[in-house]
mmCIF file of C-alpha atoms in Angstrom:
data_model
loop_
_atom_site.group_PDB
_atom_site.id
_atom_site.type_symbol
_atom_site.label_atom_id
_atom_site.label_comp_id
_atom_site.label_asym_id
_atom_site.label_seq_id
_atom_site.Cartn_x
_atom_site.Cartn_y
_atom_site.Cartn_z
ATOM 1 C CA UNK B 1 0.000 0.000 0.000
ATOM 2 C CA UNK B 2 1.286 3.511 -1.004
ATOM 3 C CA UNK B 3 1.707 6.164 1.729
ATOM 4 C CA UNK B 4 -0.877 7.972 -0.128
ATOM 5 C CA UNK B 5 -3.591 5.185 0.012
ATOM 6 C CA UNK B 6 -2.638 4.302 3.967
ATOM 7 C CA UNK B 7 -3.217 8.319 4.728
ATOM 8 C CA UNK B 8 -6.666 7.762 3.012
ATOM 9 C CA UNK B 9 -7.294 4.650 4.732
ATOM 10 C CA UNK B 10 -6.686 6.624 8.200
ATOM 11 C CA UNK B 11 -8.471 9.246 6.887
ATOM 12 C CA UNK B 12 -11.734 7.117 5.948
ATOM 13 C CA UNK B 13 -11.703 5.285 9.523
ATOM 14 C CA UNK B 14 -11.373 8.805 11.319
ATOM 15 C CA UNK B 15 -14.677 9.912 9.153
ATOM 16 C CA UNK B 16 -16.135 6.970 10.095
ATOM 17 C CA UNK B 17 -16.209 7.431 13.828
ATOM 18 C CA UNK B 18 -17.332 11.009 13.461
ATOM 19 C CA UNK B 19 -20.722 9.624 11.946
ATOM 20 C CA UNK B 20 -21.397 7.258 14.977
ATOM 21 C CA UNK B 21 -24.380 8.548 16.940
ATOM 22 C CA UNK B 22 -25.398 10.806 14.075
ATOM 23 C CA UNK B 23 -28.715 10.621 11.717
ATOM 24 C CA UNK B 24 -28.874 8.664 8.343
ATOM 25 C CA UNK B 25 -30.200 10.570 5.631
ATOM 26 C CA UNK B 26 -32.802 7.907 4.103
ATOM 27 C CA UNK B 27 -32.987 9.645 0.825
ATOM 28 C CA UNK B 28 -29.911 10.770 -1.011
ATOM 29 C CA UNK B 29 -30.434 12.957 -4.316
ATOM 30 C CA UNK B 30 -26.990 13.632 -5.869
ATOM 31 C CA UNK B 31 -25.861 15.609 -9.425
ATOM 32 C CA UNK B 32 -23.412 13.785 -10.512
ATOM 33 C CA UNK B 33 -21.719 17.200 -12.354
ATOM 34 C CA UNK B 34 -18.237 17.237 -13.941
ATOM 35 C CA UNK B 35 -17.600 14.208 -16.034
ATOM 36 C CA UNK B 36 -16.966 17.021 -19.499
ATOM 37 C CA UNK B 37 -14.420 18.800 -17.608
ATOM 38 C CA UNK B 38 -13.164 16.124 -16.272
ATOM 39 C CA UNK B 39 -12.261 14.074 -19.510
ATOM 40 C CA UNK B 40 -11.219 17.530 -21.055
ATOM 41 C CA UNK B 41 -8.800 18.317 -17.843
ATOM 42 C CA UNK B 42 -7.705 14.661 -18.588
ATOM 43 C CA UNK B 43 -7.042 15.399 -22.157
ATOM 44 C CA UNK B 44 -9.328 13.759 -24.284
ATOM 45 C CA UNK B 45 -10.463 15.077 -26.852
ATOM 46 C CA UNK B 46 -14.020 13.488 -27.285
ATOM 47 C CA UNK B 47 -15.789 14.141 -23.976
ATOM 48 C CA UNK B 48 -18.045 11.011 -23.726
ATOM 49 C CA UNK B 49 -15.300 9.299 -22.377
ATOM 50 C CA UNK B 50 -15.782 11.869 -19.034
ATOM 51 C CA UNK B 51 -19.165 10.400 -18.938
ATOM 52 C CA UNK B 52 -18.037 6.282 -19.254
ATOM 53 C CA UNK B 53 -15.881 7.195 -16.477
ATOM 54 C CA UNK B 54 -18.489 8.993 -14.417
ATOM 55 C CA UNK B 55 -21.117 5.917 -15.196
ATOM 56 C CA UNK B 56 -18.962 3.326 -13.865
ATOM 57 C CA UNK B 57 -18.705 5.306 -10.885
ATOM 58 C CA UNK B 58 -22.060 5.290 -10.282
ATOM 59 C CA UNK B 59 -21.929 1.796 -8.544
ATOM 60 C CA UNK B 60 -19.820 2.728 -5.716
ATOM 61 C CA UNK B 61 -21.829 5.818 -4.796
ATOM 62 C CA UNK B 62 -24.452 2.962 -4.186
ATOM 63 C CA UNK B 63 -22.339 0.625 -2.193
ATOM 64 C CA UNK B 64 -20.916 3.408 -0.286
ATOM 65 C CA UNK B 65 -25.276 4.390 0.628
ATOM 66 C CA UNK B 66 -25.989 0.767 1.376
ATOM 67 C CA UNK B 67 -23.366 0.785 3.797
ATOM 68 C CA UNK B 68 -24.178 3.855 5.181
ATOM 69 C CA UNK B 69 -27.993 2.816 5.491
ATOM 70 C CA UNK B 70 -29.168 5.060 2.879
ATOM 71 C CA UNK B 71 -32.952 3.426 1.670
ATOM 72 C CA UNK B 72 -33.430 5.545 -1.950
ATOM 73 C CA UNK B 73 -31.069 7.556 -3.659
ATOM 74 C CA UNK B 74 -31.610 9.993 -6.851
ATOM 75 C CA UNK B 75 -28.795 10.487 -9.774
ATOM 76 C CA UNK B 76 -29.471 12.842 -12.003
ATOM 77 C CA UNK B 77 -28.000 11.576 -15.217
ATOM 78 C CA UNK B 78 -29.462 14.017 -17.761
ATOM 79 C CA UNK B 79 -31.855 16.751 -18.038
ATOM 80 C CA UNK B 80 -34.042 18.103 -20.210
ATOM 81 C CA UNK B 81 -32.006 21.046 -21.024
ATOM 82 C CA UNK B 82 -28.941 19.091 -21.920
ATOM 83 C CA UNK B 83 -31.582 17.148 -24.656
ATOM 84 C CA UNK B 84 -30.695 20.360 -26.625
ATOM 85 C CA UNK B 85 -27.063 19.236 -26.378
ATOM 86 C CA UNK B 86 -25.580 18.359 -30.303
ATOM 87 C CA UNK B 87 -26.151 14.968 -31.766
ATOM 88 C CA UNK B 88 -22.524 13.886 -31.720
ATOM 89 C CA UNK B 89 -22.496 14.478 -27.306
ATOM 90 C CA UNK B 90 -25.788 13.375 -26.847
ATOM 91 C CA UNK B 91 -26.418 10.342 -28.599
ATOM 92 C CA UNK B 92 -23.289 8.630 -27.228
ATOM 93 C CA UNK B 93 -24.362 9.872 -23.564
ATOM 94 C CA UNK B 94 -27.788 8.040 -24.244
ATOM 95 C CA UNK B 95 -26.116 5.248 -25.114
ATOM 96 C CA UNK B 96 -24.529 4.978 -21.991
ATOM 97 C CA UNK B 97 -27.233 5.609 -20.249
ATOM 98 C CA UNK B 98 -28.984 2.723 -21.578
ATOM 99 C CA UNK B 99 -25.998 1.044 -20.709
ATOM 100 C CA UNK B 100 -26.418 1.895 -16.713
ATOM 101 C CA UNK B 101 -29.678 0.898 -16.748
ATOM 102 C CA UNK B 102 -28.522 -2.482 -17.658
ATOM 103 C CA UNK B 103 -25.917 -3.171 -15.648
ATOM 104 C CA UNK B 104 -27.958 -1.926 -12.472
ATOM 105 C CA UNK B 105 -30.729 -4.149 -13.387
ATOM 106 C CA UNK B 106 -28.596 -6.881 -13.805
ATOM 107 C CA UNK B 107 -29.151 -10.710 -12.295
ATOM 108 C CA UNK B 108 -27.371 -10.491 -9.301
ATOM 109 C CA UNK B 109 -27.130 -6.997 -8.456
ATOM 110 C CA UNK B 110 -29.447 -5.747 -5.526
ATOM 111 C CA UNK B 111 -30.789 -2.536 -6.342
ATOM 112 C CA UNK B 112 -34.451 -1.483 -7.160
ATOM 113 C CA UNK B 113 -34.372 0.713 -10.479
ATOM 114 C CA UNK B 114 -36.640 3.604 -11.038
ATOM 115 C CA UNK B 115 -37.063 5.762 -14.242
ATOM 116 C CA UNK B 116 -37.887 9.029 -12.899
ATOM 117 C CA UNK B 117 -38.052 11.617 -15.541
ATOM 118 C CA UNK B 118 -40.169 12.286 -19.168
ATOM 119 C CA UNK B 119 -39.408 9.411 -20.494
ATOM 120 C CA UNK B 120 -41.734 10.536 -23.915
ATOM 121 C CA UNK B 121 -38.924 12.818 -24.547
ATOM 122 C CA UNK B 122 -36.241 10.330 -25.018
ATOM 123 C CA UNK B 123 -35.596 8.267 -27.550
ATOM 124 C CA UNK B 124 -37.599 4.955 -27.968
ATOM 125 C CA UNK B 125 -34.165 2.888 -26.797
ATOM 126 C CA UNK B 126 -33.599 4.525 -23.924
ATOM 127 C CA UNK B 127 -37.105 5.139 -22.786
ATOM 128 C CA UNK B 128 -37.451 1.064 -23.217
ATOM 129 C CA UNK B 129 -33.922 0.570 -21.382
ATOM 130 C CA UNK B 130 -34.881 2.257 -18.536
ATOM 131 C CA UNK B 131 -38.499 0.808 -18.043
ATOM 132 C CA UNK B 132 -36.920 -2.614 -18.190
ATOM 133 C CA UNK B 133 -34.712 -1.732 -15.876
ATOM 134 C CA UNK B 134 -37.443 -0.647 -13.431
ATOM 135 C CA UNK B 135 -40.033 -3.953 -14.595
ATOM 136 C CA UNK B 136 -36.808 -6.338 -13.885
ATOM 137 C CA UNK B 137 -35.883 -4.954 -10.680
ATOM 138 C CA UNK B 138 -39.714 -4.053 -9.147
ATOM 139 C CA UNK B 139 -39.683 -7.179 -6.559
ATOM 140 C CA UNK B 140 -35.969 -6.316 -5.215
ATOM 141 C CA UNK B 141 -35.987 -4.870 -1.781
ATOM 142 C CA UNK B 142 -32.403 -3.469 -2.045
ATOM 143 C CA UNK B 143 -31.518 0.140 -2.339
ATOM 144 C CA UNK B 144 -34.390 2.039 -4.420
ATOM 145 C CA UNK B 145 -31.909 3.820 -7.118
ATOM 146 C CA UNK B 146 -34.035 6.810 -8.770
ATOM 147 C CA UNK B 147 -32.353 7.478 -12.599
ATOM 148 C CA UNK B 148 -33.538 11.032 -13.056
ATOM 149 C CA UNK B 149 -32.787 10.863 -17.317
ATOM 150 C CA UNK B 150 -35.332 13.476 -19.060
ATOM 151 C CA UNK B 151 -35.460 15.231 -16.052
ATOM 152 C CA UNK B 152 -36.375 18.517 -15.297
ATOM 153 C CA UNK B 153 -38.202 20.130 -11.988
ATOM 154 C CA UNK B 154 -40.926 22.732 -13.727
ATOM 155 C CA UNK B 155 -41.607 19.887 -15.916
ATOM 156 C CA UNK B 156 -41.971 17.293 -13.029
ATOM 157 C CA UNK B 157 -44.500 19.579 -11.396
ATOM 158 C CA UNK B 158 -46.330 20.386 -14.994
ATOM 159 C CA UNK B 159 -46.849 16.585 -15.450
ATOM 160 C CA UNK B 160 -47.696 15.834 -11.892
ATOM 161 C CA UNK B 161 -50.479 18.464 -12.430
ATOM 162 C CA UNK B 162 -51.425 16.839 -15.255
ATOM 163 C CA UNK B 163 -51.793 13.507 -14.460
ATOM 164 C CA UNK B 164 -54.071 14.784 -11.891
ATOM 165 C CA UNK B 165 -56.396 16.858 -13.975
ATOM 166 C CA UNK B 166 -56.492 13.778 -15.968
ATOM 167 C CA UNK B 167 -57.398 11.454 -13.193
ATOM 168 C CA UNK B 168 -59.836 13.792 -11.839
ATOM 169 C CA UNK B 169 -61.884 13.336 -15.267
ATOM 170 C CA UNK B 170 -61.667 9.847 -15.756
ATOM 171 C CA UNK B 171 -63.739 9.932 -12.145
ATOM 172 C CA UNK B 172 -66.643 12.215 -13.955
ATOM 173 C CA UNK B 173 -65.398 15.196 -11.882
ATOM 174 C CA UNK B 174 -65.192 18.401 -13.039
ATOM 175 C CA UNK B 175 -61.963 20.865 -13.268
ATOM 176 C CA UNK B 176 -63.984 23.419 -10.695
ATOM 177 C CA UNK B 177 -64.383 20.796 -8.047
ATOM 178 C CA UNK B 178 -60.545 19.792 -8.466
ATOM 179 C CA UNK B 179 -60.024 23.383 -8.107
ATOM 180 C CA UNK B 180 -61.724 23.331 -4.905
ATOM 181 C CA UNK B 181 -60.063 20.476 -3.118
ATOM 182 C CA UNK B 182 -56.877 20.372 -4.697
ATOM 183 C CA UNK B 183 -54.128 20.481 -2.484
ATOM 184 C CA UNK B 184 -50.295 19.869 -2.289
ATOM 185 C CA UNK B 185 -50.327 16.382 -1.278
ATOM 186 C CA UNK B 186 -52.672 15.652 -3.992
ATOM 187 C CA UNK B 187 -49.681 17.001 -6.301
ATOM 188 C CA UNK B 188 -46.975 15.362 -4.561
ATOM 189 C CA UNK B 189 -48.974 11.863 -4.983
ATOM 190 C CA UNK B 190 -48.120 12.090 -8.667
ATOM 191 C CA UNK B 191 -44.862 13.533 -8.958
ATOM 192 C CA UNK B 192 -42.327 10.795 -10.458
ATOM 193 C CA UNK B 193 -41.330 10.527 -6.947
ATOM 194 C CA UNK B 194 -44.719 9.616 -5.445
ATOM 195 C CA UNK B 195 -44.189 7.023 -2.568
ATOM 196 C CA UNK B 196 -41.123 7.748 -1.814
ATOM 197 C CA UNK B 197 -39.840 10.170 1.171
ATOM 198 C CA UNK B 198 -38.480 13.665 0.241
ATOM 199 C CA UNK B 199 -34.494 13.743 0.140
ATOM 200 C CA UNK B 200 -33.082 14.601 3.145
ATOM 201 C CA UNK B 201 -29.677 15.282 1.295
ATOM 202 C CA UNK B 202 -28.987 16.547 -2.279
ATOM 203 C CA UNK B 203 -25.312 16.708 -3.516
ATOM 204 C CA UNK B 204 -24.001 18.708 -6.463
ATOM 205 C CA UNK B 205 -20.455 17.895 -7.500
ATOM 206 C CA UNK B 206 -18.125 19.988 -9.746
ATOM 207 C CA UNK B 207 -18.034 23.110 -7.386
ATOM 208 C CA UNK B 208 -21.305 24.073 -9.321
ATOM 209 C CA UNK B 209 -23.689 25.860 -6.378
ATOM 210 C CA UNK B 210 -27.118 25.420 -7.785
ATOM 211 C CA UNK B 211 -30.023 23.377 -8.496
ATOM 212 C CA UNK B 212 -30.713 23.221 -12.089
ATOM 213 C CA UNK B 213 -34.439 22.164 -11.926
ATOM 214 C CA UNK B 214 -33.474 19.455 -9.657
ATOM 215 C CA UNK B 215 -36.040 18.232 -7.350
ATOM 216 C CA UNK B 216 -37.972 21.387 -7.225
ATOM 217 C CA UNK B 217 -40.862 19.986 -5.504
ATOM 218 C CA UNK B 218 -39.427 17.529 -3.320
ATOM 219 C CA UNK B 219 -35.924 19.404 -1.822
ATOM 220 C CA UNK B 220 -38.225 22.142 -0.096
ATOM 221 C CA UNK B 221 -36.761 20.561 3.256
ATOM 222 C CA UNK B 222 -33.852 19.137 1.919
ATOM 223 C CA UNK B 223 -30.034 19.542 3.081
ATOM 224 C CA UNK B 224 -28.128 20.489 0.310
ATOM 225 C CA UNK B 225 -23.904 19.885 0.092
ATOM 226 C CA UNK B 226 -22.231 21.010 -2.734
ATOM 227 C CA UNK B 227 -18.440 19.383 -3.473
ATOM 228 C CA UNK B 228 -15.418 21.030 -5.566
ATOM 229 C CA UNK B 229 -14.464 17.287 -6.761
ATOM 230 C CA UNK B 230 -15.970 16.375 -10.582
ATOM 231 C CA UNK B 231 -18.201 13.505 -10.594
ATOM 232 C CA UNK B 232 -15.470 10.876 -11.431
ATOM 233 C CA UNK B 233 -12.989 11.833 -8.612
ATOM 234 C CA UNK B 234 -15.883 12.341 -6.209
ATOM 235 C CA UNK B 235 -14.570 9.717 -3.715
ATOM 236 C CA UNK B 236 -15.814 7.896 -0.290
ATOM 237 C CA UNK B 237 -14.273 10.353 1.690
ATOM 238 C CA UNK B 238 -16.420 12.638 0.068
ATOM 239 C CA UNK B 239 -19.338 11.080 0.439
ATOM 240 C CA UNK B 240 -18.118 10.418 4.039
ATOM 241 C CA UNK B 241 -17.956 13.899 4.631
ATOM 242 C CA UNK B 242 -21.140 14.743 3.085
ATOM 243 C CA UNK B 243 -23.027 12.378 5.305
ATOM 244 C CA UNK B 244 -20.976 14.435 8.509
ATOM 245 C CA UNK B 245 -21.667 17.433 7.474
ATOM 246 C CA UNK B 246 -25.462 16.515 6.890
ATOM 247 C CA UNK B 247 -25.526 15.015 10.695
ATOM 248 C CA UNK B 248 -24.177 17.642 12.522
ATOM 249 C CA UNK B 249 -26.844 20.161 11.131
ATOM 250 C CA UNK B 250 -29.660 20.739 13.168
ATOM 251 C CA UNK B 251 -32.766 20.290 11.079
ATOM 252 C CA UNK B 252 -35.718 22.745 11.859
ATOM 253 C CA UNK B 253 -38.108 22.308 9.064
ATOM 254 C CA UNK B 254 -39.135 26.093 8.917
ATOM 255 C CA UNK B 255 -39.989 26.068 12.769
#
């Protein structure tokens, strides 16, 4: 073991300890923000490679939650702004995309897959990745893994409103009785979200100190830490610190 690695091992252990005693989030949401300036810092040429790097990441960020006792986590893995993004980026990003679903859906892995985003906006190969995914994995009780792909927070909201108004039809009712009853909970019960607990923690990587559209609804209450590190170097002791800093907040919920 390098010096290096046996500081980082010391390091990790002495993180550790600090989270003993201290509160779990039970919902992570992170932005995993970076991977293009990460492969162009690394000097490639073709940035698709920042995002290959950054997916295979994405399956230690989940091992590091289940041992931390994390129950759902959200990655946002592309939004609806970056479908805008030229052909030559954003087709090879989809493809790997369709790729993560796969390989988190896979026999033998223990994670529940959800598609959480508007999936009528994607392509008909990803869209159908990512629902397999989620019809493969439905009867797992591991880790609930949210992949935010087509994913935007005004949008989120718009549809959730929709769906509603919809609903509310189908029942014979009319739009000034759901105006008279509506509510927020009757919103939040079709977000993309909908079951699921609000996330207690959202983490943007990259140094970037903003949401994007992410989680609008749902991060009303959340903690939020944002981290200098690009997605692919984002490391345990990251995440390690994250979780401290979350734990030693004190958590008033507007009272």
């Amino acid at each position: 073991m390098s010096v290096r690695n046996a500081v980082y091992a010391v390091y990790e252990r002495r993180l550790r300890r600090h989270l003993d005693g201290l509160p779990v989030p039970q919902h992570v949401a992170i932005m995993i923000d970076g991977n293009r300036r990460w492969a162009r810092a690394a000097g490639f040429d073709d940035v698709s490679h920042g995002h290959v790097v950054g997916a295979r990441h994405i399956a230690n960020l989940l091992e590091w939650c289940s041992e931390a006792g994390v129950a759902h986590v959200t990655i946002w893995m592309l939004s609806t702004d970056n479908l805008r993004r030229p052909p030559e980026e954003l087709d090879p990003l989809l493809g790997i995309i369709a790729g993560v679903a796969k390989e988190l859906s896979a026999p033998g892995t223990p994670w529940r897959v959800k598609a959480v985003g508007a999936l009528d906006l994607l392509p008909a190969a990803t869209a159908e990745a990512l629902k397999e995914a989620e019809q493969n994995t439905a009867e797992r009780d591991g880790l609930t893994v949210n992949v935010a792909v087509g994913y935007g927070g005004r949008r989120e909201i718009a549809d959730a409103v929709r769906s509603l108004m919809h609903e509310h039809a189908a029942r014979g009712g009319t739009l000034e009785e759901l105006a008279e009853v509506i509510d927020v909970d009757h919103i939040a019960d079709h977000l993309y979200t909908k079951g699921q607990p609000d996330p207690d923690l959202v983490i943007r990587t990259s140094g970037e100190q903003r949401l994007g559209g992410f989680l609008l609804w749902q991060s009303v209450h959340s903690e939020f830490y944002f981290c200098d590190a690009l997605w692919p170097d984002f490391r345990k002791i990251d995440f390690l610190r994250a979780l401290r800093d979350y734990g030693a907040r004190q958590r008033r919920f507007g009272a």
